[in-house]
């Protein structure tokens, strides 16, 4: 069992890692304009899921959910937008 004092830090670490893991992909696509390996249905579905998590976080008033999903949604929209633009 984890000490309860660690739980918020684990949550923050998880939010940070899962949010910013998309940054290298977005930077790579912006630099190379190469989106051939990107699955539009998969990224589109993930983007919708993140939008729903954001709405859920807003409904709960949960700031970590709101912040992490706002950033993730922004990165996903960049990736999906570039996929639509460059194919």
GROMACS .gro file of C-alpha atoms in nm:
model
   87
    1UNK     CA    1   0.000   0.000   0.000
    2UNK     CA    2   0.130   0.343  -0.088
    3UNK     CA    3   0.155   0.613   0.175
    4UNK     CA    4  -0.126   0.863   0.112
    5UNK     CA    5   0.125   1.148   0.108
    6UNK     CA    6   0.275   1.004  -0.214
    7UNK     CA    7  -0.053   0.966  -0.403
    8UNK     CA    8  -0.083   1.330  -0.522
    9UNK     CA    9   0.280   1.329  -0.638
   10UNK     CA   10   0.228   1.008  -0.832
   11UNK     CA   11  -0.078   1.164  -0.995
   12UNK     CA   12   0.115   1.477  -1.085
   13UNK     CA   13   0.403   1.273  -1.227
   14UNK     CA   14   0.160   1.063  -1.432
   15UNK     CA   15  -0.015   1.374  -1.564
   16UNK     CA   16   0.318   1.534  -1.657
   17UNK     CA   17   0.455   1.228  -1.838
   18UNK     CA   18   0.136   1.143  -2.027
   19UNK     CA   19   0.083   1.507  -2.123
   20UNK     CA   20   0.428   1.592  -2.246
   21UNK     CA   21   0.498   1.258  -2.415
   22UNK     CA   22   0.319   1.404  -2.719
   23UNK     CA   23   0.554   1.700  -2.750
   24UNK     CA   24   0.831   1.513  -2.940
   25UNK     CA   25   0.573   1.382  -3.191
   26UNK     CA   26   0.429   1.729  -3.248
   27UNK     CA   27   0.777   1.882  -3.287
   28UNK     CA   28   0.881   1.608  -3.530
   29UNK     CA   29   0.575   1.663  -3.749
   30UNK     CA   30   0.614   2.041  -3.742
   31UNK     CA   31   0.980   2.010  -3.850
   32UNK     CA   32   0.946   1.734  -4.110
   33UNK     CA   33   0.583   1.769  -4.221
   34UNK     CA   34   0.589   1.390  -4.242
   35UNK     CA   35   0.262   1.241  -4.117
   36UNK     CA   36   0.263   0.912  -4.309
   37UNK     CA   37   0.306   0.702  -3.996
   38UNK     CA   38   0.023   0.880  -3.812
   39UNK     CA   39  -0.314   0.705  -3.802
   40UNK     CA   40  -0.584   0.967  -3.836
   41UNK     CA   41  -0.860   0.744  -3.691
   42UNK     CA   42  -0.645   0.657  -3.389
   43UNK     CA   43  -0.532   1.013  -3.321
   44UNK     CA   44  -0.882   1.144  -3.389
   45UNK     CA   45  -1.035   0.900  -3.141
   46UNK     CA   46  -0.768   0.980  -2.883
   47UNK     CA   47  -0.831   1.352  -2.929
   48UNK     CA   48  -1.205   1.304  -2.871
   49UNK     CA   49  -1.124   1.100  -2.560
   50UNK     CA   50  -0.899   1.376  -2.426
   51UNK     CA   51  -1.171   1.633  -2.493
   52UNK     CA   52  -1.411   1.420  -2.291
   53UNK     CA   53  -1.158   1.390  -2.007
   54UNK     CA   54  -1.129   1.770  -2.012
   55UNK     CA   55  -1.507   1.810  -1.986
   56UNK     CA   56  -1.507   1.557  -1.701
   57UNK     CA   57  -1.230   1.747  -1.522
   58UNK     CA   58  -1.417   2.075  -1.565
   59UNK     CA   59  -1.737   1.915  -1.429
   60UNK     CA   60  -1.546   1.794  -1.122
   61UNK     CA   61  -1.349   2.115  -1.085
   62UNK     CA   62  -1.033   1.902  -1.078
   63UNK     CA   63  -0.745   2.136  -1.167
   64UNK     CA   64  -0.486   1.863  -1.246
   65UNK     CA   65  -0.731   1.698  -1.488
   66UNK     CA   66  -0.818   2.032  -1.644
   67UNK     CA   67  -0.457   2.145  -1.689
   68UNK     CA   68  -0.313   1.818  -1.814
   69UNK     CA   69  -0.596   1.753  -2.057
   70UNK     CA   70  -0.594   2.111  -2.186
   71UNK     CA   71  -0.226   2.078  -2.278
   72UNK     CA   72  -0.270   1.726  -2.417
   73UNK     CA   73  -0.570   1.836  -2.623
   74UNK     CA   74  -0.371   2.127  -2.765
   75UNK     CA   75  -0.086   1.896  -2.869
   76UNK     CA   76  -0.327   1.643  -3.017
   77UNK     CA   77  -0.508   1.911  -3.215
   78UNK     CA   78  -0.174   2.023  -3.360
   79UNK     CA   79  -0.090   1.664  -3.460
   80UNK     CA   80  -0.435   1.594  -3.608
   81UNK     CA   81  -0.440   1.931  -3.783
   82UNK     CA   82  -0.100   1.865  -3.942
   83UNK     CA   83  -0.212   1.516  -4.043
   84UNK     CA   84  -0.513   1.666  -4.217
   85UNK     CA   85  -0.296   1.927  -4.385
   86UNK     CA   86  -0.006   1.709  -4.495
   87UNK     CA   87  -0.184   1.375  -4.533
   0.00000   0.00000   0.00000
